Short mmCIF file of C-alpha atoms (C1' of nucleotides) in Angstrom, two decimals:
data_model
loop_
_atom_site.label_atom_id
_atom_site.label_comp_id
_atom_site.label_asym_id
_atom_site.label_seq_id
_atom_site.Cartn_x
_atom_site.Cartn_y
_atom_site.Cartn_z
CA MET A 1 -1.10 -3.33 -2.73
CA ASN A 2 0.21 -1.80 -5.90
CA SER A 3 -2.60 -0.76 -8.24
CA GLU A 4 -0.61 -1.65 -11.34
CA PHE A 5 -1.75 -5.19 -10.65
CA THR A 6 -5.35 -4.09 -11.09
CA ILE A 7 -4.54 -2.17 -14.25
CA ALA A 8 -2.69 -5.16 -15.72
CA VAL A 9 -5.54 -7.55 -14.97
CA HIS A 10 -8.15 -5.12 -16.28
CA SER A 11 -6.20 -4.54 -19.50
CA LEU A 12 -5.75 -8.24 -20.22
CA VAL A 13 -9.39 -8.97 -19.48
CA LEU A 14 -10.45 -6.15 -21.79
CA LEU A 15 -8.26 -7.47 -24.60
CA ALA A 16 -9.64 -10.96 -24.04
CA TYR A 17 -13.17 -9.56 -24.18
CA ARG A 18 -12.73 -7.64 -27.40
CA PRO A 19 -13.44 -9.71 -30.52
CA ASP A 20 -10.25 -8.59 -32.30
CA HIS A 21 -8.18 -8.92 -29.07
CA MET A 22 -6.72 -5.50 -29.73
CA ALA A 23 -6.89 -1.95 -28.33
CA THR A 24 -4.89 1.29 -28.18
CA SER A 25 -3.61 2.77 -24.92
CA ASP A 26 -6.26 5.48 -25.24
CA MET A 27 -9.06 2.95 -25.41
CA ILE A 28 -7.71 0.91 -22.52
CA ALA A 29 -7.05 4.02 -20.42
CA HIS A 30 -10.61 5.21 -20.91
CA ASN A 31 -11.99 1.81 -19.95
CA VAL A 32 -9.75 1.52 -16.90
CA SER A 33 -10.19 5.19 -15.97
CA THR A 34 -6.58 6.25 -15.92
CA HIS A 35 -4.05 8.00 -18.13
CA PRO A 36 -2.84 6.45 -21.41
CA ALA A 37 0.81 6.93 -20.39
CA ARG A 38 0.21 4.83 -17.30
CA VAL A 39 -1.39 2.09 -19.37
CA ARG A 40 1.58 2.07 -21.73
CA LYS A 41 3.93 1.64 -18.79
CA VAL A 42 2.01 -1.36 -17.46
CA MET A 43 1.65 -2.84 -20.93
CA GLY A 44 5.40 -2.63 -21.35
CA CYS A 45 5.61 -4.98 -18.41
CA LEU A 46 3.07 -7.38 -19.93
CA ARG A 47 4.91 -7.28 -23.23
CA LYS A 48 8.16 -8.37 -21.55
CA MET A 49 6.26 -11.32 -20.12
CA GLY A 50 4.93 -12.22 -23.56
CA TYR A 51 1.25 -11.69 -22.81
CA VAL A 52 0.80 -8.96 -25.39
CA THR A 53 2.58 -7.69 -28.47
CA THR A 54 2.79 -4.12 -29.59
CA LYS A 55 2.06 -2.79 -32.98
CA GLU A 56 3.70 0.59 -33.27
CA GLY A 57 2.80 3.45 -35.58
CA SER A 58 -0.51 4.50 -37.02
CA GLY A 59 -3.29 1.95 -36.62
CA GLY A 60 -1.21 0.27 -33.94
CA GLY A 61 -1.95 -0.71 -30.36
CA PHE A 62 -1.74 -3.73 -28.09
CA ILE A 63 -2.65 -7.25 -29.13
CA LEU A 64 -3.31 -10.12 -26.77
CA CYS A 65 -1.04 -13.02 -27.64
CA CYS A 66 -1.76 -15.54 -24.92
CA ASP A 67 -4.59 -17.83 -23.97
CA PRO A 68 -6.65 -16.05 -21.27
CA ALA A 69 -7.46 -19.42 -19.74
CA GLU A 70 -3.73 -20.09 -19.24
CA VAL A 71 -2.60 -16.84 -17.64
CA THR A 72 -3.09 -16.70 -13.86
CA LEU A 73 -3.27 -13.66 -11.63
CA ALA A 74 -0.26 -15.07 -9.76
CA GLU A 75 1.96 -14.54 -12.79
CA ILE A 76 0.65 -11.01 -13.17
CA TYR A 77 1.13 -10.24 -9.49
CA LYS A 78 4.71 -11.46 -9.70
CA THR A 79 5.55 -9.14 -12.54
CA THR A 80 3.76 -6.02 -11.34
CA SER A 81 3.55 -6.11 -7.57
CA ILE A 82 5.84 -8.60 -5.88
CA GLY A 83 6.72 -7.44 -2.37
CA SER A 84 3.88 -4.96 -2.19
CA ILE A 85 2.03 -6.47 0.77
CA LYS A 86 4.96 -5.67 3.05
CA PRO A 87 4.67 -2.16 4.48
CA GLY A 88 7.45 0.21 3.52
CA TRP A 89 7.85 1.10 7.14
CA CYS A 90 10.10 -1.13 9.19
CA SER A 91 9.91 -1.83 12.90
CA GLY A 92 12.86 -2.12 15.30
CA ASP A 93 16.47 -1.09 15.04
CA THR A 94 19.38 -3.45 14.36
CA GLY A 95 21.70 -1.19 16.34
CA GLN A 96 19.99 -1.80 19.68
CA ASP A 97 21.01 -4.12 22.46
CA CYS A 98 17.56 -5.64 22.84
CA MET A 99 17.02 -9.02 21.17
CA VAL A 100 13.49 -8.01 20.18
CA ALA A 101 14.37 -4.64 18.66
CA CYS A 102 17.30 -5.87 16.65
CA ASN A 103 15.66 -8.94 15.09
CA MET A 104 12.09 -7.78 14.56
CA ALA A 105 12.68 -6.37 11.09
CA ASP A 106 14.08 -9.70 9.88
CA VAL A 107 11.32 -11.77 11.43
CA MET A 108 8.55 -9.53 10.08
CA GLU A 109 10.18 -9.72 6.68
CA GLN A 110 10.01 -13.54 6.88
CA ILE A 111 6.38 -13.39 7.92
CA PHE A 112 5.36 -11.04 5.13
CA THR A 113 7.20 -13.15 2.59
CA GLU A 114 5.33 -16.26 3.73
CA ALA A 115 2.06 -14.35 3.74
CA GLU A 116 2.71 -13.29 0.18
CA MET A 117 3.19 -16.91 -0.81
CA GLN A 118 -0.29 -17.66 0.54
CA LEU A 119 -1.61 -14.85 -1.60
CA LEU A 120 0.19 -16.25 -4.64
CA ALA A 121 -1.29 -19.69 -4.01
CA TYR A 122 -4.74 -18.13 -4.21
CA PHE A 123 -3.97 -16.00 -7.28
CA ASP A 124 -2.55 -19.05 -8.97
CA LYS A 125 -6.02 -20.55 -9.07
CA LEU A 126 -7.52 -17.55 -10.87
CA THR A 127 -7.11 -17.00 -14.61
CA ILE A 128 -7.92 -14.01 -16.80
CA GLN A 129 -10.68 -16.09 -18.34
CA GLN A 130 -12.23 -16.68 -14.93
CA VAL A 131 -12.15 -12.97 -14.16
CA LEU A 132 -13.98 -12.34 -17.40
CA GLU A 133 -16.58 -14.92 -16.39
CA ARG A 134 -17.01 -13.22 -13.04
CA LEU A 135 -17.65 -9.96 -14.84
CA ARG A 136 -20.39 -11.60 -16.86
CA GLU A 137 -21.95 -12.99 -13.68
CA ALA A 138 -21.77 -9.58 -12.01
CA GLN A 139 -23.48 -8.09 -15.04
CA GLN A 140 -26.28 -10.68 -14.90
CA ASP A 141 -26.81 -10.21 -11.17
CA LYS A 142 -27.60 -6.57 -11.78
CA VAL A 143 -30.62 -7.27 -13.95
CA MET B 1 -0.22 -3.08 4.23
CA ASN B 2 -0.83 -0.84 7.18
CA SER B 3 2.22 -0.60 9.44
CA GLU B 4 0.14 -0.38 12.60
CA PHE B 5 -0.07 -4.14 12.32
CA THR B 6 3.70 -4.35 12.67
CA ILE B 7 3.71 -1.94 15.61
CA ALA B 8 0.96 -3.89 17.38
CA VAL B 9 2.75 -7.21 16.93
CA HIS B 10 6.09 -5.74 17.99
CA SER B 11 4.58 -4.16 21.10
CA LEU B 12 2.86 -7.36 22.21
CA VAL B 13 5.97 -9.42 21.60
CA LEU B 14 8.03 -6.94 23.59
CA LEU B 15 5.61 -7.07 26.51
CA ALA B 16 5.63 -10.87 26.36
CA TYR B 17 9.43 -10.83 26.38
CA ARG B 18 9.82 -8.52 29.36
CA PRO B 19 9.83 -10.39 32.69
CA ASP B 20 7.29 -8.02 34.30
CA HIS B 21 5.16 -7.94 31.10
CA MET B 22 5.03 -4.16 31.36
CA ALA B 23 6.41 -1.08 29.60
CA THR B 24 5.71 2.61 29.06
CA SER B 25 4.94 4.11 25.67
CA ASP B 26 8.38 5.71 25.70
CA MET B 27 10.10 2.37 26.17
CA ILE B 28 8.01 0.67 23.51
CA ALA B 29 8.45 3.56 21.07
CA HIS B 30 12.21 3.45 21.47
CA ASN B 31 12.26 -0.29 20.91
CA VAL B 32 9.97 -0.08 17.87
CA SER B 33 11.65 3.07 16.55
CA THR B 34 8.66 5.35 16.35
CA HIS B 35 6.98 8.10 18.32
CA PRO B 36 5.40 7.42 21.75
CA ALA B 37 2.13 9.07 20.66
CA ARG B 38 1.86 6.59 17.82
CA VAL B 39 2.43 3.70 20.19
CA ARG B 40 -0.28 4.97 22.53
CA LYS B 41 -2.71 5.10 19.63
CA VAL B 42 -2.02 1.50 18.64
CA MET B 43 -2.10 0.36 22.25
CA GLY B 44 -5.53 1.95 22.62
CA CYS B 45 -6.64 -0.48 19.95
CA LEU B 46 -5.09 -3.45 21.74
CA ARG B 47 -6.67 -2.34 24.99
CA LYS B 48 -10.13 -2.38 23.41
CA MET B 49 -9.46 -5.95 22.33
CA GLY B 50 -8.44 -6.88 25.87
CA TYR B 51 -4.84 -7.80 25.12
CA VAL B 52 -3.36 -5.15 27.39
CA THR B 53 -4.48 -3.02 30.30
CA THR B 54 -3.35 0.49 31.02
CA LYS B 55 -2.06 1.83 34.26
CA GLU B 56 -2.38 5.58 34.16
CA GLY B 57 -0.44 8.14 36.16
CA SER B 58 3.10 8.08 37.45
CA GLY B 59 4.72 4.67 37.39
CA GLY B 60 2.12 3.56 34.91
CA GLY B 61 2.33 2.04 31.45
CA PHE B 62 0.96 -0.91 29.51
CA ILE B 63 0.58 -4.38 30.92
CA LEU B 64 0.10 -7.55 28.91
CA CYS B 65 -3.02 -9.33 30.09
CA CYS B 66 -3.34 -12.22 27.67
CA ASP B 67 -1.53 -15.48 27.01
CA PRO B 68 0.94 -14.83 24.15
CA ALA B 69 0.44 -18.41 23.02
CA GLU B 70 -3.28 -17.75 22.54
CA VAL B 71 -3.23 -14.51 20.58
CA THR B 72 -2.84 -14.95 16.82
CA LEU B 73 -1.66 -12.44 14.26
CA ALA B 74 -5.01 -12.89 12.52
CA GLU B 75 -6.81 -11.25 15.44
CA ILE B 76 -4.32 -8.39 15.44
CA TYR B 77 -4.60 -7.95 11.69
CA LYS B 78 -8.37 -7.77 11.98
CA THR B 79 -8.26 -4.99 14.53
CA THR B 80 -5.50 -2.87 13.00
CA SER B 81 -5.44 -3.44 9.27
CA ILE B 82 -8.50 -5.15 7.84
CA GLY B 83 -9.02 -4.17 4.19
CA SER B 84 -5.49 -2.89 3.76
CA ILE B 85 -4.37 -5.27 1.03
CA LYS B 86 -6.87 -3.74 -1.38
CA PRO B 87 -5.37 -0.76 -3.21
CA GLY B 88 -7.10 2.54 -2.58
CA TRP B 89 -7.23 3.10 -6.29
CA CYS B 90 -10.15 1.57 -8.15
CA SER B 91 -10.27 0.43 -11.76
CA GLY B 92 -13.15 0.96 -14.19
CA ASP B 93 -16.17 3.23 -14.14
CA THR B 94 -19.70 2.14 -13.30
CA GLY B 95 -21.09 4.85 -15.59
CA GLN B 96 -19.73 3.30 -18.78
CA ASP B 97 -21.56 1.21 -21.31
CA CYS B 98 -18.88 -1.48 -21.44
CA MET B 99 -19.56 -4.61 -19.40
CA VAL B 100 -15.89 -4.82 -18.43
CA ALA B 101 -15.49 -1.21 -17.30
CA CYS B 102 -18.65 -1.10 -15.25
CA ASN B 103 -18.19 -4.35 -13.32
CA MET B 104 -14.44 -4.49 -12.83
CA ALA B 105 -14.44 -2.57 -9.54
CA ASP B 106 -16.91 -5.02 -8.02
CA VAL B 107 -15.09 -8.11 -9.25
CA MET B 108 -11.69 -6.88 -8.07
CA GLU B 109 -13.24 -6.07 -4.71
CA GLN B 110 -14.44 -9.70 -4.48
CA ILE B 111 -11.00 -10.96 -5.43
CA PHE B 112 -9.16 -8.82 -2.89
CA THR B 113 -11.60 -9.84 -0.18
CA GLU B 114 -10.98 -13.51 -0.91
CA ALA B 115 -7.24 -12.89 -1.05
CA GLU B 116 -7.40 -11.28 2.36
CA MET B 117 -9.13 -14.36 3.73
CA GLN B 118 -6.16 -16.44 2.55
CA LEU B 119 -3.88 -14.06 4.40
CA LEU B 120 -5.99 -14.38 7.54
CA ALA B 121 -5.85 -18.16 7.32
CA TYR B 122 -2.08 -17.93 7.41
CA PHE B 123 -1.94 -15.34 10.20
CA ASP B 124 -4.32 -17.49 12.21
CA LYS B 125 -1.62 -20.11 12.52
CA LEU B 126 0.91 -17.66 13.99
CA THR B 127 0.84 -16.59 17.64
CA ILE B 128 2.71 -13.86 19.50
CA GLN B 129 4.60 -16.61 21.29
CA GLN B 130 5.75 -18.09 17.98
CA VAL B 131 6.96 -14.71 16.80
CA LEU B 132 9.00 -14.42 19.98
CA GLU B 133 10.48 -17.85 19.31
CA ARG B 134 11.39 -16.80 15.78
CA LEU B 135 13.20 -13.79 17.23
CA ARG B 136 15.24 -16.09 19.45
CA GLU B 137 16.10 -18.28 16.47
CA ALA B 138 17.10 -15.23 14.41
CA GLN B 139 19.32 -14.12 17.28
CA GLN B 140 20.98 -17.54 17.47
CA ASP B 141 21.55 -17.71 13.73
CA LYS B 142 23.60 -14.55 13.93
CA VAL B 143 26.23 -16.06 16.20
"C1'" DC C 1 1.25 19.80 44.38
"C1'" DT C 2 4.74 18.05 41.55
"C1'" DT C 3 6.31 14.44 38.62
"C1'" DA C 4 5.47 10.75 35.47
"C1'" DC C 5 2.50 8.72 33.01
"C1'" DT C 6 -1.81 7.91 29.32
"C1'" DG C 7 -5.54 9.56 25.78
"C1'" DT C 8 -6.52 12.04 22.00
"C1'" DA C 9 -6.68 15.49 18.56
"C1'" DA C 10 -4.47 18.82 15.70
"C1'" DT C 11 -0.59 20.12 12.97
"C1'" DT C 12 3.39 19.61 10.21
"C1'" DA C 13 6.65 17.03 7.36
"C1'" DT C 14 7.62 13.53 4.22
"C1'" DA C 15 6.84 9.84 1.11
"C1'" DT C 16 4.16 7.65 -2.25
"C1'" DG C 17 1.12 7.26 -6.01
"C1'" DC C 18 -1.21 9.05 -9.89
"C1'" DA C 19 -1.94 12.41 -13.59
"C1'" DT C 20 -0.01 15.04 -16.92
"C1'" DT C 21 3.24 16.79 -20.14
"C1'" DA C 22 6.74 16.24 -23.44
"C1'" DC C 23 9.06 14.40 -27.07
"C1'" DA C 24 11.63 11.00 -29.76
"C1'" DG C 25 10.76 6.84 -32.50
"C1'" DT C 26 7.67 3.94 -35.61
"C1'" DT C 27 4.31 2.86 -39.08
"C1'" DG C 28 0.48 3.43 -42.49
"C1'" DA C 29 -1.92 6.29 -45.66
"C1'" DT C 30 -2.09 9.73 -49.13
"C1'" DA D 1 8.08 12.55 -48.46
"C1'" DT D 2 5.08 14.22 -45.34
"C1'" DC D 3 1.34 13.95 -42.19
"C1'" DA D 4 -1.41 11.65 -38.75
"C1'" DA D 5 -1.82 8.11 -35.34
"C1'" DC D 6 0.31 5.38 -32.61
"C1'" DT D 7 4.03 3.54 -28.71
"C1'" DG D 8 8.13 4.13 -25.25
"C1'" DT D 9 9.94 6.52 -21.68
"C1'" DA D 10 11.33 10.04 -18.63
"C1'" DA D 11 10.41 14.19 -16.14
"C1'" DT D 12 7.37 17.13 -13.72
"C1'" DG D 13 3.56 18.46 -10.96
"C1'" DC D 14 -0.20 17.49 -7.82
"C1'" DA D 15 -2.93 14.96 -4.46
"C1'" DT D 16 -3.28 11.78 -1.02
"C1'" DA D 17 -1.52 8.84 2.60
"C1'" DT D 18 1.56 8.06 6.24
"C1'" DA D 19 4.51 9.12 9.96
"C1'" DA D 20 6.44 12.49 13.27
"C1'" DT D 21 5.65 15.98 16.31
"C1'" DT D 22 3.32 19.08 19.30
"C1'" DA D 23 -0.05 20.12 22.63
"C1'" DC D 24 -2.74 19.61 26.44
"C1'" DA D 25 -6.26 17.66 29.48
"C1'" DG D 26 -6.78 13.77 32.66
"C1'" DT D 27 -4.90 10.42 36.26
"C1'" DA D 28 -2.20 8.33 39.86
"C1'" DA D 29 2.01 7.95 42.99
"C1'" DG D 30 5.01 9.93 46.21
#
DNA sequence: CTTACTGTAATTATATGCATTACAGTTGAT
DNA sequence: ATCAACTGTAATGCATATAATTACAGTAAG
């Protein structure tokens, strides 16, 4: 799976966690452990979906503008990673005589698409808020 | 996702389709569109699970020794690709002060593990035999 | 004893993913 | 009006992952 999904979830959770619901790409990148340019790319995606707004210029950054309890991981997966469970590599060969060889790619495509829908059904039950709660639980379990 | 899953499914379906339930790595590789050495590696995995037996030496090859209607894609996924939906890349940093940064890796790990169980639940309902039937349907739909 | 196979590991080639750099555009502060 | 601190985006470089290929020892049939 595409790791932009993880970055998107992490960024939204971080914004939800921060009292002012705001952070720069540098702050997010440091928290996520990646490069600010990569964060900005992912945030661009979240902005298009209306989950964050951008304040440009000095003193700017990203501002959460959605209710963390309303946004599900399914929506985030759809925008960042749809199709990513299917391997890039494709079995078979449509040019062959054999019924198996020439239809396998199509059938596996069907199967992966259905599998992805199962995944989405699960992600649809998880919100950003719930991820934040899980983080708090994980923190408590440590002590 | 790991493409060895696709190769394993394709190979088993092909063996199930062939009247003698037998084929060499060359034949399978040509049908799958990959290299015979790669097929032999995947088949080694299927042999360990008891789905095929090997006949070595001249005139040898791989022989299906299971009921295609009994073997599910879930079992195949478990042997070839378990853990492959989780991205290699990992968010956060356990060394940081921030509660979000230092627990995100663990929480995402949980989430991906649960997501994979959803996937397995779906694959558990699909057998090699059913994949073969889907191939026949796909073939029919073309005409 | 030769031919046709598998088993497995090592090597090479290619694709993908991530980090980094670069720079134009925007805004706030002085 | 100029500087400093940001975002947006594209291009480049680098590392890792994946697939193809090569190589060769081992095994069985004829």
